mmCIF file of C-alpha atoms in Angstrom:
data_model
loop_
_atom_site.group_PDB
_atom_site.id
_atom_site.type_symbol
_atom_site.label_atom_id
_atom_site.label_comp_id
_atom_site.label_asym_id
_atom_site.label_seq_id
_atom_site.Cartn_x
_atom_site.Cartn_y
_atom_site.Cartn_z
ATOM 1 C CA MET A 1 -5.374 16.410 12.214
ATOM 2 C CA ASN A 2 -2.709 18.685 14.003
ATOM 3 C CA PHE A 3 -3.331 22.612 13.418
ATOM 4 C CA ARG A 4 0.319 23.147 11.633
ATOM 5 C CA LEU A 5 -1.275 20.225 8.294
ATOM 6 C CA LYS A 6 -4.794 22.652 8.793
ATOM 7 C CA ASN A 7 -2.782 25.263 7.284
ATOM 8 C CA ARG A 8 -0.856 23.415 4.952
ATOM 9 C CA HIS A 9 -1.876 23.557 1.077
ATOM 10 C CA ARG A 10 -3.650 20.446 0.430
ATOM 11 C CA ILE A 11 -2.504 18.747 -2.597
ATOM 12 C CA PHE A 12 -4.817 15.466 -2.692
ATOM 13 C CA GLU A 13 -7.110 13.466 -0.633
ATOM 14 C CA GLY A 14 -7.955 9.872 -0.963
ATOM 15 C CA LYS A 15 -9.583 6.883 1.309
ATOM 16 C CA ALA A 16 -7.005 6.410 3.247
ATOM 17 C CA LYS A 17 -4.539 9.323 3.429
ATOM 18 C CA VAL A 18 -4.242 12.755 2.424
ATOM 19 C CA LEU A 19 -0.999 14.869 0.327
ATOM 20 C CA PHE A 20 0.288 18.167 1.459
ATOM 21 C CA GLU A 21 3.125 20.383 0.337
ATOM 22 C CA GLY A 22 6.483 19.569 2.019
ATOM 23 C CA PRO A 23 8.797 21.625 3.739
ATOM 24 C CA GLU A 24 11.173 21.717 0.610
ATOM 25 C CA PRO A 25 10.756 21.453 -2.770
ATOM 26 C CA GLY A 26 9.787 18.562 -4.466
ATOM 27 C CA THR A 27 8.822 16.448 -1.262
ATOM 28 C CA LEU A 28 5.116 15.925 0.035
ATOM 29 C CA ILE A 29 3.785 15.029 3.840
ATOM 30 C CA GLN A 30 1.395 11.840 3.723
ATOM 31 C CA TYR A 31 -1.017 11.871 6.645
ATOM 32 C CA PHE A 32 -2.467 8.631 7.200
ATOM 33 C CA LYS A 33 -6.082 8.765 7.938
ATOM 34 C CA ASP A 34 -8.306 6.168 10.302
ATOM 35 C CA ASP A 35 -10.959 6.115 7.438
ATOM 36 C CA ALA A 36 -12.042 2.948 6.138
ATOM 37 C CA VAL A 37 -13.584 2.625 2.950
ATOM 38 C CA ASP A 38 -14.888 -0.027 0.702
ATOM 39 C CA ASP A 39 -17.766 0.073 -1.788
ATOM 40 C CA ASN A 40 -20.498 1.334 -0.170
ATOM 41 C CA LYS A 41 -19.018 1.174 2.892
ATOM 42 C CA LYS A 42 -17.610 3.487 5.091
ATOM 43 C CA GLY A 43 -16.267 3.416 8.404
ATOM 44 C CA THR A 44 -12.968 3.851 11.208
ATOM 45 C CA ILE A 45 -10.663 1.609 12.532
ATOM 46 C CA LEU A 46 -9.292 3.391 15.425
ATOM 47 C CA GLY A 47 -6.158 3.600 15.209
ATOM 48 C CA LYS A 48 -5.496 2.756 11.744
ATOM 49 C CA GLY A 49 -3.313 5.465 10.370
ATOM 50 C CA VAL A 50 -1.099 5.422 13.158
ATOM 51 C CA LEU A 51 -0.845 1.723 13.111
ATOM 52 C CA ASN A 52 -0.464 2.105 8.543
ATOM 53 C CA ASN A 53 2.369 4.732 9.035
ATOM 54 C CA ARG A 54 4.755 2.713 11.244
ATOM 55 C CA ILE A 55 4.050 -1.076 9.421
ATOM 56 C CA SER A 56 4.881 0.573 6.160
ATOM 57 C CA GLU A 57 7.966 2.583 7.512
ATOM 58 C CA TYR A 58 8.721 -0.394 8.587
ATOM 59 C CA LEU A 59 8.426 -2.213 5.133
ATOM 60 C CA MET A 60 9.687 0.788 2.687
ATOM 61 C CA THR A 61 12.774 0.841 4.636
ATOM 62 C CA LYS A 62 13.344 -2.432 4.356
ATOM 63 C CA LEU A 63 12.679 -2.798 0.856
ATOM 64 C CA GLU A 64 15.520 0.349 0.505
ATOM 65 C CA ASP A 65 17.792 -1.747 2.228
ATOM 66 C CA ILE A 66 17.539 -4.335 -0.834
ATOM 67 C CA GLY A 67 17.853 -1.881 -3.156
ATOM 68 C CA VAL A 68 14.240 -1.266 -3.958
ATOM 69 C CA PRO A 69 14.069 2.724 -4.481
ATOM 70 C CA THR A 70 11.034 3.904 -2.604
ATOM 71 C CA HIS A 71 9.719 7.830 -2.351
ATOM 72 C CA PHE A 72 9.739 7.547 1.726
ATOM 73 C CA VAL A 73 12.387 10.315 3.203
ATOM 74 C CA LYS A 74 11.790 9.544 7.121
ATOM 75 C CA ARG A 75 8.515 9.183 9.406
ATOM 76 C CA LEU A 76 8.104 12.515 10.814
ATOM 77 C CA ASN A 77 5.450 11.332 14.077
ATOM 78 C CA MET A 78 2.691 8.849 14.448
ATOM 79 C CA ARG A 79 0.802 10.259 11.255
ATOM 80 C CA GLU A 80 2.791 11.577 9.250
ATOM 81 C CA GLN A 81 5.254 10.297 6.673
ATOM 82 C CA LEU A 82 7.934 13.047 4.859
ATOM 83 C CA VAL A 83 8.519 11.785 1.055
ATOM 84 C CA LYS A 84 9.355 12.481 -2.482
ATOM 85 C CA GLN A 85 6.979 14.224 -4.575
ATOM 86 C CA VAL A 86 6.616 12.080 -7.731
ATOM 87 C CA GLU A 87 4.663 11.568 -10.513
ATOM 88 C CA ILE A 88 1.902 8.618 -10.626
ATOM 89 C CA ILE A 89 1.667 6.206 -12.606
ATOM 90 C CA PRO A 90 -2.084 6.179 -12.913
ATOM 91 C CA VAL A 91 -2.253 1.707 -13.094
ATOM 92 C CA ASP A 92 -2.045 -0.016 -9.598
ATOM 93 C CA ILE A 93 0.236 -3.482 -9.645
ATOM 94 C CA VAL A 94 -1.554 -6.223 -8.157
ATOM 95 C CA VAL A 95 0.825 -8.899 -7.491
ATOM 96 C CA ARG A 96 -1.019 -12.245 -6.574
ATOM 97 C CA ASN A 97 0.141 -15.624 -4.747
ATOM 98 C CA VAL A 98 -3.068 -17.182 -3.677
ATOM 99 C CA VAL A 99 -6.464 -17.264 -4.821
ATOM 100 C CA ALA A 100 -8.660 -14.676 -2.895
ATOM 101 C CA GLY A 101 -11.209 -11.648 -3.272
ATOM 102 C CA SER A 102 -12.087 -10.823 -7.066
ATOM 103 C CA LEU A 103 -9.839 -13.423 -8.721
ATOM 104 C CA ALA A 104 -11.801 -15.944 -6.898
ATOM 105 C CA SER A 105 -15.665 -14.459 -7.835
ATOM 106 C CA ARG A 106 -13.981 -14.021 -11.248
ATOM 107 C CA LEU A 107 -12.493 -16.933 -12.039
ATOM 108 C CA GLY A 108 -14.945 -19.377 -9.710
ATOM 109 C CA MET A 109 -12.490 -20.287 -7.475
ATOM 110 C CA GLU A 110 -11.755 -21.493 -3.746
ATOM 111 C CA GLU A 111 -9.877 -18.926 -1.819
ATOM 112 C CA GLY A 112 -7.056 -20.268 -0.660
ATOM 113 C CA THR A 113 -5.894 -22.338 -3.506
ATOM 114 C CA SER A 114 -2.202 -21.730 -4.472
ATOM 115 C CA LEU A 115 -1.562 -20.849 -7.354
ATOM 116 C CA PRO A 116 1.393 -22.822 -9.927
ATOM 117 C CA ARG A 117 3.504 -19.071 -10.023
ATOM 118 C CA SER A 118 2.697 -15.402 -8.861
ATOM 119 C CA VAL A 119 0.075 -13.529 -10.932
ATOM 120 C CA VAL A 120 0.964 -9.659 -11.834
ATOM 121 C CA GLU A 121 -2.557 -8.076 -12.780
ATOM 122 C CA PHE A 122 -3.034 -4.034 -13.742
ATOM 123 C CA TYR A 123 -6.286 -2.000 -13.047
ATOM 124 C CA TYR A 124 -6.674 1.604 -14.433
ATOM 125 C CA ASN A 125 -6.701 3.927 -11.407
ATOM 126 C CA LYS A 126 -9.478 5.892 -11.729
ATOM 127 C CA GLU A 127 -12.395 4.677 -8.931
ATOM 128 C CA GLU A 128 -15.104 6.444 -11.008
ATOM 129 C CA LEU A 129 -14.651 4.523 -13.544
ATOM 130 C CA GLY A 130 -14.229 1.403 -10.674
ATOM 131 C CA SER A 131 -10.658 1.037 -11.147
ATOM 132 C CA PRO A 132 -10.996 -1.360 -14.369
ATOM 133 C CA MET A 133 -8.645 -4.196 -14.870
ATOM 134 C CA VAL A 134 -6.492 -3.390 -18.145
ATOM 135 C CA SER A 135 -3.636 -5.078 -20.019
ATOM 136 C CA ASP A 136 -0.370 -4.462 -20.724
ATOM 137 C CA GLU A 137 -1.776 -2.967 -24.038
ATOM 138 C CA HIS A 138 -3.611 -0.506 -22.582
ATOM 139 C CA ILE A 139 -1.159 0.867 -20.800
ATOM 140 C CA THR A 140 1.583 1.412 -23.771
ATOM 141 C CA ALA A 141 -1.073 2.210 -26.264
ATOM 142 C CA PHE A 142 -2.473 5.313 -24.060
ATOM 143 C CA GLY A 143 0.828 6.530 -22.917
ATOM 144 C CA TRP A 144 0.408 5.354 -19.062
ATOM 145 C CA ALA A 145 3.513 3.713 -19.321
ATOM 146 C CA THR A 146 6.715 3.005 -21.973
ATOM 147 C CA PRO A 147 7.079 -0.758 -22.497
ATOM 148 C CA GLN A 148 10.292 0.011 -20.710
ATOM 149 C CA GLU A 149 9.093 1.529 -17.688
ATOM 150 C CA LEU A 150 7.098 -1.034 -17.831
ATOM 151 C CA ASP A 151 8.762 -4.000 -17.426
ATOM 152 C CA GLU A 152 10.688 -1.680 -14.703
ATOM 153 C CA VAL A 153 7.126 -2.091 -12.569
ATOM 154 C CA MET A 154 6.933 -5.543 -13.657
ATOM 155 C CA SER A 155 10.475 -6.212 -12.700
ATOM 156 C CA LEU A 156 10.298 -4.400 -8.988
ATOM 157 C CA SER A 157 6.908 -5.659 -8.178
ATOM 158 C CA LEU A 158 7.795 -9.436 -8.439
ATOM 159 C CA ARG A 159 11.168 -8.486 -6.649
ATOM 160 C CA ILE A 160 9.042 -7.003 -3.978
ATOM 161 C CA ASN A 161 6.500 -9.999 -3.914
ATOM 162 C CA ASP A 162 9.563 -12.398 -3.617
ATOM 163 C CA TYR A 163 11.043 -9.811 -0.604
ATOM 164 C CA LEU A 164 7.908 -9.046 1.627
ATOM 165 C CA SER A 165 6.781 -13.291 0.911
ATOM 166 C CA GLY A 166 9.750 -14.437 2.928
ATOM 167 C CA LEU A 167 9.510 -11.534 5.229
ATOM 168 C CA PHE A 168 6.057 -12.393 6.331
ATOM 169 C CA LEU A 169 6.732 -15.849 6.357
ATOM 170 C CA GLY A 170 9.464 -15.122 8.945
ATOM 171 C CA THR A 171 6.376 -14.006 11.104
ATOM 172 C CA GLY A 172 3.695 -16.868 10.346
ATOM 173 C CA LEU A 173 1.937 -14.961 7.776
ATOM 174 C CA ARG A 174 0.903 -15.705 4.561
ATOM 175 C CA LEU A 175 1.325 -12.680 2.188
ATOM 176 C CA ILE A 176 -1.471 -13.993 -0.714
ATOM 177 C CA ASP A 177 -1.696 -10.460 -2.847
ATOM 178 C CA PHE A 178 -1.002 -7.227 -2.694
ATOM 179 C CA ARG A 179 -1.017 -3.818 -4.522
ATOM 180 C CA LEU A 180 1.232 -1.475 -5.356
ATOM 181 C CA LYS A 181 1.682 2.056 -6.658
ATOM 182 C CA PHE A 182 4.402 3.364 -8.521
ATOM 183 C CA GLY A 183 5.679 6.812 -9.866
ATOM 184 C CA ARG A 184 8.483 9.016 -12.083
ATOM 185 C CA LEU A 185 11.055 10.721 -9.986
ATOM 186 C CA TRP A 186 12.404 13.462 -11.935
ATOM 187 C CA ASP A 187 15.921 14.693 -11.574
ATOM 188 C CA ASN A 188 16.283 17.836 -13.685
ATOM 189 C CA ASP A 189 16.470 15.370 -16.861
ATOM 190 C CA ASP A 190 16.561 12.569 -15.494
ATOM 191 C CA VAL A 191 13.817 10.210 -14.693
ATOM 192 C CA ARG A 192 13.668 6.732 -12.067
ATOM 193 C CA ILE A 193 10.539 4.904 -11.551
ATOM 194 C CA VAL A 194 10.118 3.899 -7.806
ATOM 195 C CA LEU A 195 7.778 2.423 -5.314
ATOM 196 C CA ALA A 196 5.081 5.233 -3.908
ATOM 197 C CA ASP A 197 2.616 5.421 -2.308
ATOM 198 C CA GLU A 198 2.098 2.602 0.975
ATOM 199 C CA ILE A 199 2.644 -0.824 1.936
ATOM 200 C CA SER A 200 -0.220 -1.871 4.776
ATOM 201 C CA PRO A 201 -3.109 -3.662 5.646
ATOM 202 C CA ASP A 202 -5.020 -1.881 4.076
ATOM 203 C CA LYS A 203 -3.044 -2.875 0.477
ATOM 204 C CA SER A 204 -2.333 -6.449 1.039
ATOM 205 C CA ARG A 205 -4.053 -10.235 1.983
ATOM 206 C CA LEU A 206 -2.019 -11.234 5.342
ATOM 207 C CA TRP A 207 -3.586 -14.844 6.404
ATOM 208 C CA ASP A 208 -2.141 -16.944 9.450
ATOM 209 C CA VAL A 209 0.651 -19.715 8.005
ATOM 210 C CA LYS A 210 -1.501 -22.082 10.486
ATOM 211 C CA THR A 211 -5.047 -21.080 10.423
ATOM 212 C CA ASN A 212 -5.844 -18.474 7.714
ATOM 213 C CA GLU A 213 -6.982 -16.303 9.867
ATOM 214 C CA LYS A 214 -7.496 -12.827 8.470
ATOM 215 C CA PHE A 215 -4.797 -9.704 9.562
ATOM 216 C CA ASP A 216 -6.082 -6.739 6.779
ATOM 217 C CA LYS A 217 -8.729 -4.818 5.351
ATOM 218 C CA ASP A 218 -10.497 -7.969 4.183
ATOM 219 C CA ARG A 219 -12.204 -8.167 8.137
ATOM 220 C CA PHE A 220 -13.661 -4.771 7.425
ATOM 221 C CA ARG A 221 -14.901 -5.667 4.107
ATOM 222 C CA ARG A 222 -16.715 -8.273 4.965
ATOM 223 C CA GLY A 223 -17.334 -7.334 8.314
ATOM 224 C CA LEU A 224 -15.805 -9.980 10.310
ATOM 225 C CA GLY A 225 -14.648 -7.990 13.627
ATOM 226 C CA ASN A 226 -11.189 -7.745 15.425
ATOM 227 C CA VAL A 227 -10.159 -5.219 12.615
ATOM 228 C CA GLU A 228 -7.974 -2.882 15.365
ATOM 229 C CA GLU A 229 -6.664 -6.231 16.396
ATOM 230 C CA ALA A 230 -6.352 -7.579 12.913
ATOM 231 C CA TYR A 231 -3.540 -4.645 12.019
ATOM 232 C CA ARG A 232 -2.083 -4.308 15.618
ATOM 233 C CA GLU A 233 -0.928 -8.039 15.332
ATOM 234 C CA VAL A 234 0.448 -7.368 11.634
ATOM 235 C CA ALA A 235 2.990 -4.593 13.690
ATOM 236 C CA ARG A 236 3.397 -6.491 16.995
ATOM 237 C CA ARG A 237 4.633 -9.626 14.660
ATOM 238 C CA LEU A 238 6.763 -7.542 12.651
ATOM 239 C CA GLY A 239 8.460 -6.271 15.513
ATOM 240 C CA ILE A 240 7.291 -2.778 15.949
ATOM 241 C CA LEU A 241 4.659 -2.674 17.969
ATOM 242 C CA ASN A 242 5.496 -4.261 21.896
ATOM 243 C CA GLU A 243 3.077 -6.546 23.418
ATOM 244 C CA ASN A 244 1.310 -4.277 25.658
ATOM 245 C CA ALA A 245 1.906 -1.374 23.957
ATOM 246 C CA LYS A 246 -0.659 1.259 24.361
ATOM 247 C CA LEU A 247 -1.659 2.971 20.848
ATOM 248 C CA GLU A 248 -1.507 7.039 21.117
ATOM 249 C CA VAL A 249 -4.347 7.425 18.360
ATOM 250 C CA SER A 250 -4.993 11.355 18.763
#
């Protein structure tokens, strides 16, 4: 982490990112780390922060182009983004297109089974509780989001899924599932729902269309090896990393 950021006010630190105060009111600097954490497993994926920064920038920009509002402003350098400060809705949205991960274990289904339609799940964003699955009734009853906000979140999530599924398919990757965060962006008394956080191999499952080879964080979770190479391959297929490019990780 560079000297300038060490001397900024730290707002929040999570598993994979740190948020610092931004240069202007209503902005934050989002710093991407190489740390990898999953349950009790901890490690480092060299260059992950750099790659996730580039990948998330690319995908957020593409989504903005089709009218999906996001918190993204611009990439500042290899590991930092300037983003708008939002009030995060404390519910993660998981969109599933194919059976994998916890869905397979919960329902006793075989990984790789195609779902008849995309399935949307909600998880309360409390890591100390294990981020339990919740229903729309919980979300509205406890005031985490209004029914109107939840409708907007659902609509945006499915729209994002449709677009990203096609985009990744064009690169030979299948979007199995992914996790999203949304927030409220305030402008005086007006508020709108925007996509926040990041979209990257940390937050999604991406399988090769022909071989089902995994190019995401499951390679770390399951000890499959070649984790750094998998993240690089996603960036290469998206056209944001040259085949022979040397990744600057400092």
